[in-house]
Amino acid sequence: MAEPSSLVRPSRAVMTLIALIIAHTLCTAAYHLAAKFLGLSLEGAAPGQSLLGIVIDPRFWGLVVIEIGSFGLWLMILARLDLGKAILLSAVSYCVIMVVGALLFHERVGWTGYVGSVMILGGIALLAGAGEGGHDR
């Protein structure tokens, strides 16, 4: 067993990047959750009423604020990570949103959803193992 002093601790930059990715994922999930609730509130409304109803609904403006925050987080991630890696890491939000939809809205998730999520997470694990320039270590 390794001595605690010999364990490699992630650098501050790595910890910041992880925190940004988690925050961005949560922001993305919050955005889609709020959009779902707003969409459900419009059920049965006429198209013209729906548009007006969206613009005057405080939840719409909450979505705008969440999206602005998410965009700011995304820019901070891109300042620290290659676009190709960042976009793949952001795919984790698809898995989170699928789980939220299943738990809160009782949406059915088929086996393809689970397999797809495992593939996304597997791809991220492969990405995390890649060295500088995308080459394996």
PDB file of C-alpha atoms in Angstrom, residues 40-104:
ATOM      1  CA  LEU A  40     -45.128  21.501 -19.708  1.00  0.00           C
ATOM      2  CA  SER A  41     -46.771  24.739 -18.585  1.00  0.00           C
ATOM      3  CA  LEU A  42     -47.531  25.593 -22.214  1.00  0.00           C
ATOM      4  CA  GLU A  43     -49.363  22.358 -22.944  1.00  0.00           C
ATOM      5  CA  GLY A  44     -52.653  23.075 -24.713  1.00  0.00           C
ATOM      6  CA  ALA A  45     -51.946  26.776 -25.329  1.00  0.00           C
ATOM      7  CA  ALA A  46     -52.412  28.246 -28.799  1.00  0.00           C
ATOM      8  CA  PRO A  47     -49.148  29.019 -30.646  1.00  0.00           C
ATOM      9  CA  GLY A  48     -49.518  32.808 -30.323  1.00  0.00           C
ATOM     10  CA  GLN A  49     -50.357  32.526 -26.645  1.00  0.00           C
ATOM     11  CA  SER A  50     -47.433  30.182 -26.150  1.00  0.00           C
ATOM     12  CA  LEU A  51     -44.901  32.697 -27.449  1.00  0.00           C
ATOM     13  CA  LEU A  52     -46.288  35.523 -25.349  1.00  0.00           C
ATOM     14  CA  GLY A  53     -46.640  33.180 -22.397  1.00  0.00           C
ATOM     15  CA  ILE A  54     -42.979  32.192 -22.676  1.00  0.00           C
ATOM     16  CA  VAL A  55     -41.633  35.742 -22.828  1.00  0.00           C
ATOM     17  CA  ILE A  56     -43.571  36.946 -19.781  1.00  0.00           C
ATOM     18  CA  ASP A  57     -42.932  33.823 -17.703  1.00  0.00           C
ATOM     19  CA  PRO A  58     -40.195  34.331 -15.069  1.00  0.00           C
ATOM     20  CA  ARG A  59     -38.987  30.783 -15.750  1.00  0.00           C
ATOM     21  CA  PHE A  60     -38.007  31.881 -19.257  1.00  0.00           C
ATOM     22  CA  TRP A  61     -35.785  34.604 -17.851  1.00  0.00           C
ATOM     23  CA  GLY A  62     -34.363  32.060 -15.417  1.00  0.00           C
ATOM     24  CA  LEU A  63     -33.415  29.964 -18.449  1.00  0.00           C
ATOM     25  CA  VAL A  64     -31.678  32.977 -19.983  1.00  0.00           C
ATOM     26  CA  VAL A  65     -29.660  33.532 -16.786  1.00  0.00           C
ATOM     27  CA  ILE A  66     -28.717  29.840 -16.588  1.00  0.00           C
ATOM     28  CA  GLU A  67     -27.636  29.856 -20.235  1.00  0.00           C
ATOM     29  CA  ILE A  68     -25.471  32.945 -19.732  1.00  0.00           C
ATOM     30  CA  GLY A  69     -23.833  31.278 -16.722  1.00  0.00           C
ATOM     31  CA  SER A  70     -23.313  28.077 -18.679  1.00  0.00           C
ATOM     32  CA  PHE A  71     -21.742  30.024 -21.535  1.00  0.00           C
ATOM     33  CA  GLY A  72     -19.337  31.729 -19.126  1.00  0.00           C
ATOM     34  CA  LEU A  73     -18.347  28.355 -17.652  1.00  0.00           C
ATOM     35  CA  TRP A  74     -17.882  26.943 -21.163  1.00  0.00           C
ATOM     36  CA  LEU A  75     -15.514  29.782 -22.074  1.00  0.00           C
ATOM     37  CA  MET A  76     -13.483  29.138 -18.918  1.00  0.00           C
ATOM     38  CA  ILE A  77     -13.279  25.435 -19.824  1.00  0.00           C
ATOM     39  CA  LEU A  78     -12.148  26.260 -23.366  1.00  0.00           C
ATOM     40  CA  ALA A  79      -9.439  28.533 -21.986  1.00  0.00           C
ATOM     41  CA  ARG A  80      -7.981  25.481 -20.229  1.00  0.00           C
ATOM     42  CA  LEU A  81      -8.702  22.608 -22.603  1.00  0.00           C
ATOM     43  CA  ASP A  82      -8.608  21.773 -26.318  1.00  0.00           C
ATOM     44  CA  LEU A  83     -11.999  22.083 -28.014  1.00  0.00           C
ATOM     45  CA  GLY A  84     -11.975  18.428 -29.099  1.00  0.00           C
ATOM     46  CA  LYS A  85     -11.540  17.233 -25.529  1.00  0.00           C
ATOM     47  CA  ALA A  86     -13.900  19.806 -24.031  1.00  0.00           C
ATOM     48  CA  ILE A  87     -16.792  18.871 -26.304  1.00  0.00           C
ATOM     49  CA  LEU A  88     -16.423  15.201 -25.440  1.00  0.00           C
ATOM     50  CA  LEU A  89     -16.322  15.940 -21.711  1.00  0.00           C
ATOM     51  CA  SER A  90     -19.452  18.065 -22.022  1.00  0.00           C
ATOM     52  CA  ALA A  91     -21.261  14.957 -23.323  1.00  0.00           C
ATOM     53  CA  VAL A  92     -21.525  13.748 -19.724  1.00  0.00           C
ATOM     54  CA  SER A  93     -24.477  16.131 -19.423  1.00  0.00           C
ATOM     55  CA  TYR A  94     -26.484  13.851 -21.758  1.00  0.00           C
ATOM     56  CA  CYS A  95     -26.191  11.054 -19.213  1.00  0.00           C
ATOM     57  CA  VAL A  96     -27.162  13.355 -16.338  1.00  0.00           C
ATOM     58  CA  ILE A  97     -30.164  14.776 -18.212  1.00  0.00           C
ATOM     59  CA  MET A  98     -31.360  11.266 -19.125  1.00  0.00           C
ATOM     60  CA  VAL A  99     -31.289  10.251 -15.446  1.00  0.00           C
ATOM     61  CA  VAL A 100     -33.074  13.458 -14.386  1.00  0.00           C
ATOM     62  CA  GLY A 101     -35.770  12.865 -17.006  1.00  0.00           C
ATOM     63  CA  ALA A 102     -36.284   9.300 -15.838  1.00  0.00           C
ATOM     64  CA  LEU A 103     -36.411  10.202 -12.148  1.00  0.00           C
ATOM     65  CA  LEU A 104     -38.455  13.407 -12.243  1.00  0.00           C
TER      66      LEU A 104
END
